[in-house]
């Protein structure tokens, strides 16, 4: 934050919360997120508790996502969730897609071209498409990763602009 202020930079600083496994208690995750916000983070990337998900503790996962997302949004921060899909079975990925509508949650898949057959089914999930169904959030090489990244950078810039202009008088 201090470096950005001194340099008068508009670069958004991001951080990952509850890395690597997402196994923290909700209160610890909340504390870590609030500290990141105080330190100037503009983007909060939370690691989803995929072990709880795998163990069938769906309500715990949903509560964690709700609380942590509210913390970020209340401070006009960009919030993203990371789940280690390599730790999930195909069935669990599909189950995760059934928990949230494609207009609420977007899935991004990054994998090597050699793994494409393992992830063939994800291209049929509506969660991997933008709202206009013109861009798919699947990347298998460096160029595709850059395209996906550029797409989300534009989304974040747009939301940031909306937050700065339309939300000036809103107090969380």
mmCIF file of N, CA and C in Angstrom, residues 100-106 126-127 129 131 159:
data_model
loop_
_atom_site.group_PDB
_atom_site.id
_atom_site.type_symbol
_atom_site.label_atom_id
_atom_site.label_comp_id
_atom_site.label_asym_id
_atom_site.label_seq_id
_atom_site.Cartn_x
_atom_site.Cartn_y
_atom_site.Cartn_z
ATOM 1 N N UNK A 100 -24.435 -23.498 -7.065
ATOM 2 C CA UNK A 100 -24.534 -22.094 -7.421
ATOM 3 C C UNK A 100 -24.918 -21.966 -8.887
ATOM 4 N N UNK A 101 -25.792 -21.030 -9.166
ATOM 5 C CA UNK A 101 -26.213 -20.765 -10.531
ATOM 6 C C UNK A 101 -25.056 -20.167 -11.323
ATOM 7 N N UNK A 102 -25.043 -20.396 -12.615
ATOM 8 C CA UNK A 102 -23.985 -19.863 -13.468
ATOM 9 C C UNK A 102 -23.993 -18.340 -13.537
ATOM 10 N N UNK A 103 -25.094 -17.709 -13.157
ATOM 11 C CA UNK A 103 -25.096 -16.249 -13.139
ATOM 12 C C UNK A 103 -24.604 -15.697 -11.800
ATOM 13 N N UNK A 104 -24.358 -16.581 -10.822
ATOM 14 C CA UNK A 104 -23.810 -16.180 -9.524
ATOM 15 C C UNK A 104 -22.318 -16.457 -9.423
ATOM 16 N N UNK A 105 -21.877 -17.545 -10.053
ATOM 17 C CA UNK A 105 -20.497 -18.017 -9.913
ATOM 18 C C UNK A 105 -19.952 -18.391 -11.280
ATOM 19 N N UNK A 106 -18.715 -17.986 -11.528
ATOM 20 C CA UNK A 106 -18.031 -18.388 -12.757
ATOM 21 C C UNK A 106 -16.869 -19.295 -12.385
ATOM 22 N N UNK A 126 -22.278 -24.398 -17.765
ATOM 23 C CA UNK A 126 -22.578 -22.996 -18.088
ATOM 24 C C UNK A 126 -21.741 -22.013 -17.274
ATOM 25 N N UNK A 127 -21.140 -22.456 -16.192
ATOM 26 C CA UNK A 127 -20.342 -21.608 -15.305
ATOM 27 C C UNK A 127 -19.021 -21.168 -15.944
ATOM 28 N N UNK A 129 -18.696 -19.915 -18.960
ATOM 29 C CA UNK A 129 -18.973 -18.942 -20.016
ATOM 30 C C UNK A 129 -19.266 -17.575 -19.431
ATOM 31 N N UNK A 131 -21.388 -13.954 -19.475
ATOM 32 C CA UNK A 131 -22.845 -13.792 -19.489
ATOM 33 C C UNK A 131 -23.437 -13.755 -20.893
ATOM 34 N N UNK A 159 -16.043 -2.808 -12.701
ATOM 35 C CA UNK A 159 -16.664 -2.819 -11.370
ATOM 36 C C UNK A 159 -16.049 -1.765 -10.464
#
